[in-house]
Amino acid sequence: MIRPTELSDSYGRSMRDLRVSLTDRCNFRCLYCLPETEEAANFYRGKFDALRNPAPAKLRPPEWKPRSEILSFEEIERFVRLAAALGIQKIRLTGGEPLLRQGIEILVAKLAKIEGIADLALTTNGFLFAKKAEALRAAGLHRISFSLDSLDRDNFKKMTGRDGLKEVLAGIALAQELGLNPVKVNAVVIRGINDHEIERLAELARDRNLSFRFIEFMPLDSGRAWLKELVVPGKEILARLQAEFALQPALPSNPAETARRWSFADGRGEIGIIAPVTEPFCGHCNRIRLTADGKIRTCLFSLHEHDMKGLMRAGVSDAELTEQLRAIVWQKEDRHHIGEPEFVQPERTMSCIGG
Ligand code: SAM
Ligand code: SF4
């Protein structure tokens, strides 16, 4: 079969979206991502134990990659430039916590200048946003997504391992003041933990004119404690919201959109539901990921990674890197297998892959 010239896979999907992880480190310990706190351990040990076979991995402190293994800004810039020449239009900087990467605004300024990059976004837990906000905007950041799973101070702390609700809410307000609109906010919904807050979080979206996304819990946690019983299906989230609010479906802004979106009939803001577990959207996935240590992942649930850092550091030419990237993307998996007997949770977790 002849390969098209841009970044396409063998299932006819063309890649437009590259997620770049800037670090595997994080200042939070979210229980669906890096559960390390005693509270996280208690929750997982608690009421779902009877359902679990085998037992979840013991929660232990994360081991960060040494700095020498993390891509430099020059390496990231080079890779993004080559990817943009192949049709990547959207870059999302993520992590770990990307705001822990020193001088992030310098990288943003470099990436904002690359021809073909129409959308440059950042996903953050928001705790350090106030310190960097002005510099990021000045550097050319287009958009920002915050993670916010709870509006209750104690529950927020239980979920993230950090007493940071005030800082995150202030960060969201600041991003809006600075015009990084529409400001997106993501909540991972976990049964028995924050599902009682769904309506309250939607109310925040309406009050503050936010694009709020409810995300199903995926098996990418370092504690390997994910269970399907902990997933609140997107349909259930929607039914709960429809019972409380008058919602109008919003038209998809692009065919690869992962969220089903709804606006409030009587107000501002919108909500979206991202249901990768119960309603997979693999058929129109146009994403690839570059991990902080320079590996390409063609799916969140890939069991194989492709080493770009090694090639770059071995001195390969732009033409060779481009050819490698094309060949890798051509082999992108058709879909994930969550919920199927043969499903294997990837070794690396969301914080390492770059969500
Ligand atoms: N630290 C930043 C943050 O939390 O926004 C960026 C990295 S984080 C890995 C990116 C996104 O992945 C966050 O919105 C987070 O809620 C989501 N995430 C992490 N683990 C997840 C899981 N097991 N299932 C679903 N979403 C997850
Ligand atoms: Fe850190 Fe983000 Fe993972 Fe939470 S979701 S532990 S903030 S990387």
Short mmCIF file of C-alpha atoms and ligand atoms in Angstrom, two decimals:
data_model
loop_
_atom_site.label_atom_id
_atom_site.label_comp_id
_atom_site.label_asym_id
_atom_site.label_seq_id
_atom_site.Cartn_x
_atom_site.Cartn_y
_atom_site.Cartn_z
CA MET A 1 0.00 0.00 0.00
CA ILE A 2 1.34 3.50 -0.83
CA ARG A 3 1.59 5.79 2.17
CA PRO A 4 0.20 9.32 1.84
CA THR A 5 2.81 12.03 2.35
CA GLU A 6 1.50 13.42 5.62
CA LEU A 7 1.33 11.72 9.02
CA SER A 8 -1.25 9.03 8.35
CA ASP A 9 -1.90 5.58 9.71
CA SER A 10 -2.92 2.39 7.97
CA TYR A 11 -6.56 2.92 9.05
CA GLY A 12 -6.89 6.19 7.13
CA ARG A 13 -6.53 8.56 10.08
CA SER A 14 -4.36 11.69 9.68
CA MET A 15 -2.56 12.99 12.75
CA ARG A 16 -3.16 16.64 13.61
CA ASP A 17 -2.65 16.70 17.37
CA LEU A 18 0.63 16.18 19.26
CA ARG A 19 0.75 16.07 23.06
CA VAL A 20 4.15 16.88 24.44
CA SER A 21 4.99 15.93 28.00
CA LEU A 22 7.52 18.34 29.51
CA THR A 23 8.25 16.39 32.68
CA ASP A 24 7.20 13.23 34.47
CA ARG A 25 7.38 15.06 37.82
CA CYS A 26 4.37 16.36 39.63
CA ASN A 27 3.56 18.41 42.72
CA PHE A 28 0.18 16.64 43.13
CA ARG A 29 -0.58 12.99 43.90
CA CYS A 30 -3.97 12.50 42.24
CA LEU A 31 -5.42 9.18 43.27
CA TYR A 32 -6.34 8.29 39.68
CA CYS A 33 -2.84 9.06 38.43
CA LEU A 34 -0.07 9.02 41.05
CA PRO A 35 -1.75 7.67 44.18
CA GLU A 36 0.80 7.74 46.93
CA THR A 37 -1.00 9.23 49.90
CA GLU A 38 -2.41 7.28 52.81
CA GLU A 39 -5.92 8.49 51.91
CA ALA A 40 -5.59 7.10 48.41
CA ALA A 41 -4.37 3.80 49.82
CA ASN A 42 -7.30 3.66 52.23
CA PHE A 43 -9.82 4.31 49.49
CA TYR A 44 -8.43 1.63 47.23
CA ARG A 45 -8.00 -0.79 50.12
CA GLY A 46 -11.53 -0.11 51.27
CA LYS A 47 -14.88 -0.92 49.80
CA PHE A 48 -13.73 -2.25 46.43
CA ASP A 49 -11.32 -4.87 47.76
CA ALA A 50 -13.78 -7.71 47.38
CA LEU A 51 -14.01 -7.02 43.62
CA ARG A 52 -10.31 -6.93 42.99
CA ASN A 53 -8.25 -9.75 41.62
CA PRO A 54 -5.31 -9.45 41.80
CA ALA A 55 -4.80 -6.87 44.58
CA PRO A 56 -3.69 -3.40 43.44
CA ALA A 57 0.02 -2.65 43.44
CA LYS A 58 1.40 -1.28 46.67
CA LEU A 59 1.32 2.51 46.60
CA ARG A 60 4.85 3.84 46.64
CA PRO A 61 6.57 7.15 45.88
CA PRO A 62 7.06 7.78 42.16
CA GLU A 63 10.56 7.49 40.71
CA TRP A 64 11.34 10.46 38.48
CA LYS A 65 13.54 10.24 35.40
CA PRO A 66 16.96 11.89 35.75
CA ARG A 67 17.13 15.28 34.03
CA SER A 68 19.64 14.04 31.47
CA GLU A 69 16.95 11.70 30.10
CA ILE A 70 14.41 14.49 29.60
CA LEU A 71 14.23 16.18 26.20
CA SER A 72 15.79 19.63 26.02
CA PHE A 73 13.79 22.59 24.66
CA GLU A 74 15.90 22.45 21.48
CA GLU A 75 15.03 18.76 20.99
CA ILE A 76 11.33 19.42 21.55
CA GLU A 77 11.38 22.38 19.17
CA ARG A 78 13.10 20.33 16.48
CA PHE A 79 10.62 17.50 16.82
CA VAL A 80 7.60 19.83 16.74
CA ARG A 81 8.94 21.61 13.67
CA LEU A 82 9.27 18.30 11.80
CA ALA A 83 5.84 17.14 12.97
CA ALA A 84 4.26 20.44 11.89
CA ALA A 85 5.73 19.98 8.43
CA LEU A 86 3.87 16.66 8.30
CA GLY A 87 0.50 18.17 9.22
CA ILE A 88 0.46 18.46 13.02
CA GLN A 89 -1.48 21.65 13.78
CA LYS A 90 -2.22 21.40 17.46
CA ILE A 91 0.27 21.12 20.31
CA ARG A 92 -0.72 20.52 23.92
CA LEU A 93 2.00 20.80 26.55
CA THR A 94 1.38 18.49 29.45
CA GLY A 95 3.11 16.21 31.95
CA GLY A 96 3.44 15.37 34.88
CA GLU A 97 2.96 18.97 35.83
CA PRO A 98 4.27 21.10 32.96
CA LEU A 99 4.55 24.24 35.11
CA LEU A 100 7.31 22.51 37.07
CA ARG A 101 9.49 22.73 33.97
CA GLN A 102 11.76 25.71 34.46
CA GLY A 103 11.59 28.31 31.72
CA ILE A 104 8.46 26.81 30.14
CA GLU A 105 7.63 30.23 28.70
CA ILE A 106 10.87 30.09 26.66
CA LEU A 107 9.69 26.85 25.06
CA VAL A 108 6.20 28.27 24.46
CA ALA A 109 7.74 31.24 22.64
CA LYS A 110 9.80 28.89 20.42
CA LEU A 111 6.81 26.67 19.59
CA ALA A 112 4.45 29.59 18.95
CA LYS A 113 6.71 30.67 16.08
CA ILE A 114 6.64 27.32 14.26
CA GLU A 115 4.84 27.51 10.95
CA GLY A 116 1.70 25.38 10.85
CA ILE A 117 1.02 25.33 14.60
CA ALA A 118 -2.44 26.89 14.80
CA ASP A 119 -3.23 25.90 18.36
CA LEU A 120 -0.79 25.88 21.28
CA ALA A 121 -2.36 24.76 24.55
CA LEU A 122 -1.32 23.71 28.04
CA THR A 123 -2.85 21.29 30.56
CA THR A 124 -2.04 22.00 34.19
CA ASN A 125 -3.20 21.25 37.69
CA GLY A 126 -3.11 25.04 38.07
CA PHE A 127 -1.36 25.22 41.44
CA LEU A 128 1.58 27.24 40.08
CA PHE A 129 -0.29 29.04 37.31
CA ALA A 130 -0.40 32.50 38.93
CA LYS A 131 3.42 32.68 38.91
CA LYS A 132 3.68 31.97 35.21
CA ALA A 133 0.44 33.32 33.77
CA GLU A 134 1.62 36.64 32.31
CA ALA A 135 4.83 35.15 30.91
CA LEU A 136 2.95 32.30 29.23
CA ARG A 137 0.45 34.60 27.61
CA ALA A 138 3.17 36.97 26.45
CA ALA A 139 5.08 34.00 25.00
CA GLY A 140 2.11 33.13 22.78
CA LEU A 141 0.15 30.43 24.62
CA HIS A 142 -3.31 30.21 23.04
CA ARG A 143 -5.34 28.11 25.44
CA ILE A 144 -5.23 26.40 28.80
CA SER A 145 -6.98 23.48 30.50
CA PHE A 146 -7.06 23.07 34.26
CA SER A 147 -7.76 19.92 36.24
CA LEU A 148 -10.32 20.35 39.01
CA ASP A 149 -12.05 17.29 40.43
CA SER A 150 -13.73 18.70 43.51
CA LEU A 151 -15.09 21.93 44.94
CA ASP A 152 -14.88 20.67 48.47
CA ARG A 153 -11.57 21.56 50.13
CA ASP A 154 -11.23 18.25 51.97
CA ASN A 155 -12.27 16.16 49.00
CA PHE A 156 -9.92 18.12 46.73
CA LYS A 157 -7.09 17.32 49.13
CA LYS A 158 -8.10 13.67 49.28
CA MET A 159 -8.11 13.44 45.47
CA THR A 160 -4.94 15.38 44.73
CA GLY A 161 -2.88 14.91 47.89
CA ARG A 162 -2.56 18.70 48.16
CA ASP A 163 -4.54 21.42 49.93
CA GLY A 164 -4.75 23.51 46.78
CA LEU A 165 -8.38 24.23 45.90
CA LYS A 166 -8.03 27.97 46.53
CA GLU A 167 -4.97 28.28 44.28
CA VAL A 168 -6.56 26.32 41.44
CA LEU A 169 -9.78 28.36 41.51
CA ALA A 170 -7.71 31.56 41.53
CA GLY A 171 -5.68 30.23 38.59
CA ILE A 172 -8.83 29.57 36.57
CA ALA A 173 -10.13 33.08 37.24
CA LEU A 174 -6.78 34.59 36.28
CA ALA A 175 -6.65 32.67 33.00
CA GLN A 176 -10.07 34.08 32.15
CA GLU A 177 -8.97 37.61 33.04
CA LEU A 178 -5.96 37.22 30.78
CA GLY A 179 -8.22 36.19 27.92
CA LEU A 180 -6.97 32.60 27.50
CA ASN A 181 -10.55 31.75 26.56
CA PRO A 182 -12.36 29.48 26.38
CA VAL A 183 -10.78 28.21 29.60
CA LYS A 184 -11.27 24.46 29.87
CA VAL A 185 -11.56 22.57 33.13
CA ASN A 186 -11.32 18.77 33.39
CA ALA A 187 -12.66 16.55 36.15
CA VAL A 188 -12.02 12.81 36.34
CA VAL A 189 -15.12 11.27 37.88
CA ILE A 190 -14.64 8.33 40.24
CA ARG A 191 -17.51 6.45 41.81
CA GLY A 192 -17.62 6.87 45.55
CA ILE A 193 -15.13 9.71 45.50
CA ASN A 194 -16.42 12.76 43.62
CA ASP A 195 -19.49 11.57 41.70
CA HIS A 196 -21.69 13.39 44.23
CA GLU A 197 -20.13 16.66 43.02
CA ILE A 198 -21.07 16.35 39.32
CA GLU A 199 -23.95 18.84 39.50
CA ARG A 200 -21.95 21.29 41.59
CA LEU A 201 -19.08 21.23 39.12
CA ALA A 202 -21.49 21.85 36.24
CA GLU A 203 -22.95 24.76 38.19
CA LEU A 204 -19.44 26.22 38.37
CA ALA A 205 -19.17 25.94 34.58
CA ARG A 206 -22.41 27.91 34.21
CA ASP A 207 -21.54 30.52 36.85
CA ARG A 208 -18.02 31.13 35.59
CA ASN A 209 -18.60 30.60 31.86
CA LEU A 210 -16.23 27.64 31.63
CA SER A 211 -15.87 24.74 29.19
CA PHE A 212 -16.13 21.93 31.68
CA ARG A 213 -15.17 18.34 30.79
CA PHE A 214 -16.16 15.28 32.77
CA ILE A 215 -13.75 12.41 32.02
CA GLU A 216 -14.18 8.71 32.69
CA PHE A 217 -11.52 7.16 34.91
CA MET A 218 -9.08 5.21 32.71
CA PRO A 219 -6.74 2.37 33.71
CA LEU A 220 -3.58 4.48 33.69
CA ASP A 221 -3.00 4.95 37.42
CA SER A 222 0.34 4.04 38.96
CA GLY A 223 -1.34 2.08 41.76
CA ARG A 224 -3.04 -0.20 39.20
CA ALA A 225 -6.15 0.12 41.29
CA TRP A 226 -8.52 0.90 38.39
CA LEU A 227 -11.71 -1.15 38.35
CA LYS A 228 -14.62 -0.81 35.98
CA GLU A 229 -16.86 -0.42 39.04
CA LEU A 230 -15.06 2.86 39.77
CA VAL A 231 -15.92 4.28 36.33
CA VAL A 232 -19.01 6.47 36.17
CA PRO A 233 -20.17 5.98 32.55
CA GLY A 234 -20.58 9.10 30.44
CA LYS A 235 -24.26 8.27 29.89
CA GLU A 236 -24.86 8.26 33.64
CA ILE A 237 -23.08 11.61 34.03
CA LEU A 238 -25.21 13.06 31.24
CA ALA A 239 -28.46 11.73 32.71
CA ARG A 240 -27.59 13.30 36.06
CA LEU A 241 -26.86 16.65 34.41
CA GLN A 242 -29.98 16.56 32.24
CA ALA A 243 -32.07 15.97 35.34
CA GLU A 244 -30.68 19.17 36.84
CA PHE A 245 -30.09 21.53 33.89
CA ALA A 246 -31.70 22.34 30.54
CA LEU A 247 -28.95 21.29 28.12
CA GLN A 248 -28.68 21.78 24.37
CA PRO A 249 -26.34 19.61 22.29
CA ALA A 250 -23.51 21.62 20.73
CA LEU A 251 -22.27 20.78 17.25
CA PRO A 252 -18.83 19.12 17.15
CA SER A 253 -16.19 21.71 16.24
CA ASN A 254 -14.11 19.05 14.47
CA PRO A 255 -14.63 15.38 13.59
CA ALA A 256 -11.87 14.19 15.93
CA GLU A 257 -13.37 15.88 18.98
CA THR A 258 -13.27 13.56 21.98
CA ALA A 259 -15.97 15.31 24.02
CA ARG A 260 -19.71 15.25 23.42
CA ARG A 261 -20.57 18.85 24.28
CA TRP A 262 -23.68 20.53 25.65
CA SER A 263 -24.50 24.15 26.35
CA PHE A 264 -26.83 25.44 29.03
CA ALA A 265 -30.14 26.59 27.56
CA ASP A 266 -30.36 29.29 30.21
CA GLY A 267 -26.83 30.51 30.59
CA ARG A 268 -23.21 30.67 29.69
CA GLY A 269 -20.55 27.98 29.79
CA GLU A 270 -20.73 24.46 28.47
CA ILE A 271 -20.10 20.92 29.57
CA GLY A 272 -18.52 18.06 27.69
CA ILE A 273 -18.37 14.38 28.42
CA ILE A 274 -15.30 12.35 27.49
CA ALA A 275 -16.07 8.66 27.69
CA PRO A 276 -13.05 6.72 26.39
CA VAL A 277 -13.95 3.64 28.43
CA THR A 278 -17.65 3.16 27.69
CA GLU A 279 -17.87 4.98 24.32
CA PRO A 280 -14.42 4.80 22.70
CA PHE A 281 -13.61 7.32 19.97
CA CYS A 282 -10.57 5.49 18.57
CA GLY A 283 -12.02 5.44 15.03
CA HIS A 284 -11.33 9.14 14.56
CA CYS A 285 -8.35 9.57 16.88
CA ASN A 286 -5.82 11.99 15.38
CA ARG A 287 -3.40 12.15 18.32
CA ILE A 288 0.12 11.06 19.05
CA ARG A 289 2.18 11.69 22.15
CA LEU A 290 5.80 12.55 22.86
CA THR A 291 6.85 11.58 26.39
CA ALA A 292 9.18 13.74 28.46
CA ASP A 293 12.00 11.26 27.81
CA GLY A 294 11.48 11.44 24.09
CA LYS A 295 9.38 8.37 23.22
CA ILE A 296 6.53 8.42 20.74
CA ARG A 297 3.30 6.74 21.82
CA THR A 298 0.69 6.28 19.15
CA CYS A 299 -2.03 5.47 21.69
CA LEU A 300 -2.55 6.20 25.39
CA PHE A 301 -2.71 2.43 25.81
CA SER A 302 0.24 1.53 23.57
CA LEU A 303 2.37 -1.30 24.88
CA HIS A 304 5.30 -0.19 22.70
CA GLU A 305 7.09 3.14 22.51
CA HIS A 306 9.44 4.51 19.85
CA ASP A 307 12.63 6.26 20.88
CA MET A 308 13.04 9.66 19.22
CA LYS A 309 15.50 11.01 21.78
CA GLY A 310 17.97 8.22 21.01
CA LEU A 311 17.77 9.00 17.30
CA MET A 312 18.16 12.73 17.83
CA ARG A 313 21.10 12.28 20.18
CA ALA A 314 22.72 9.85 17.72
CA GLY A 315 22.74 12.69 15.19
CA VAL A 316 20.19 11.50 12.63
CA SER A 317 19.17 14.01 9.97
CA ASP A 318 15.77 15.74 9.78
CA ALA A 319 14.94 13.62 6.74
CA GLU A 320 15.67 10.39 8.61
CA LEU A 321 13.67 11.49 11.66
CA THR A 322 10.76 12.42 9.44
CA GLU A 323 10.83 9.05 7.74
CA GLN A 324 10.96 7.26 11.10
CA LEU A 325 8.02 9.25 12.39
CA ARG A 326 5.96 8.45 9.33
CA ALA A 327 6.71 4.75 9.65
CA ILE A 328 5.80 4.77 13.36
CA VAL A 329 2.50 6.55 12.85
CA TRP A 330 1.61 4.23 9.97
CA GLN A 331 1.49 1.43 12.55
CA LYS A 332 -0.80 3.24 15.03
CA GLU A 333 -3.11 0.81 16.83
CA ASP A 334 -6.68 0.65 15.56
CA ARG A 335 -8.22 0.94 19.05
CA HIS A 336 -7.78 0.29 22.74
CA HIS A 337 -8.98 -2.89 24.44
CA ILE A 338 -10.15 -1.64 27.84
CA GLY A 339 -12.73 -3.98 29.32
CA GLU A 340 -11.72 -6.89 27.09
CA PRO A 341 -10.10 -10.02 28.58
CA GLU A 342 -6.84 -9.43 26.70
CA PHE A 343 -6.47 -5.82 27.92
CA VAL A 344 -3.04 -5.13 29.42
CA GLN A 345 -2.50 -1.91 31.34
CA PRO A 346 0.53 -0.06 29.94
CA GLU A 347 3.58 -0.02 32.17
CA ARG A 348 3.78 3.76 32.15
CA THR A 349 1.10 5.82 33.85
CA MET A 350 -0.75 8.95 32.77
CA SER A 351 1.77 11.19 34.56
CA CYS A 352 4.61 9.68 32.49
CA ILE A 353 2.77 9.43 29.20
CA GLY A 354 1.37 12.95 29.21
CA GLY A 355 -2.43 13.09 29.45
N1 SAM B 1 -0.67 17.69 35.70
C1 SAM B 1 -1.51 18.25 34.70
C2 SAM B 1 -2.97 18.13 35.07
O1 SAM B 1 -3.29 17.37 36.00
O2 SAM B 1 -3.78 18.78 34.43
C3 SAM B 1 -1.29 17.66 33.32
C4 SAM B 1 -1.03 16.19 33.24
S1 SAM B 1 -2.42 15.16 33.67
C5 SAM B 1 -1.73 13.56 33.43
C6 SAM B 1 -3.48 15.43 32.26
C7 SAM B 1 -4.90 15.01 32.43
O3 SAM B 1 -4.96 13.63 32.59
C8 SAM B 1 -5.59 15.63 33.63
O4 SAM B 1 -6.74 16.33 33.23
C9 SAM B 1 -5.95 14.44 34.48
O5 SAM B 1 -7.15 14.64 35.16
C10 SAM B 1 -6.04 13.33 33.45
N2 SAM B 1 -5.84 11.99 34.03
C11 SAM B 1 -4.82 11.54 34.77
N3 SAM B 1 -4.98 10.25 35.10
C12 SAM B 1 -6.16 9.86 34.57
C13 SAM B 1 -6.90 8.64 34.56
N4 SAM B 1 -6.44 7.55 35.18
N5 SAM B 1 -8.08 8.60 33.90
C14 SAM B 1 -8.55 9.71 33.27
N6 SAM B 1 -7.89 10.89 33.22
C15 SAM B 1 -6.72 10.96 33.87
FE1 SF4 B 2 -0.06 15.31 38.65
FE2 SF4 B 2 -1.78 15.83 36.71
FE3 SF4 B 2 -1.28 13.27 37.47
FE4 SF4 B 2 -2.62 14.90 39.09
S1 SF4 B 2 -3.29 14.22 37.05
S2 SF4 B 2 -0.90 13.54 39.67
S3 SF4 B 2 -1.71 16.82 38.71
S4 SF4 B 2 0.13 14.65 36.50
#
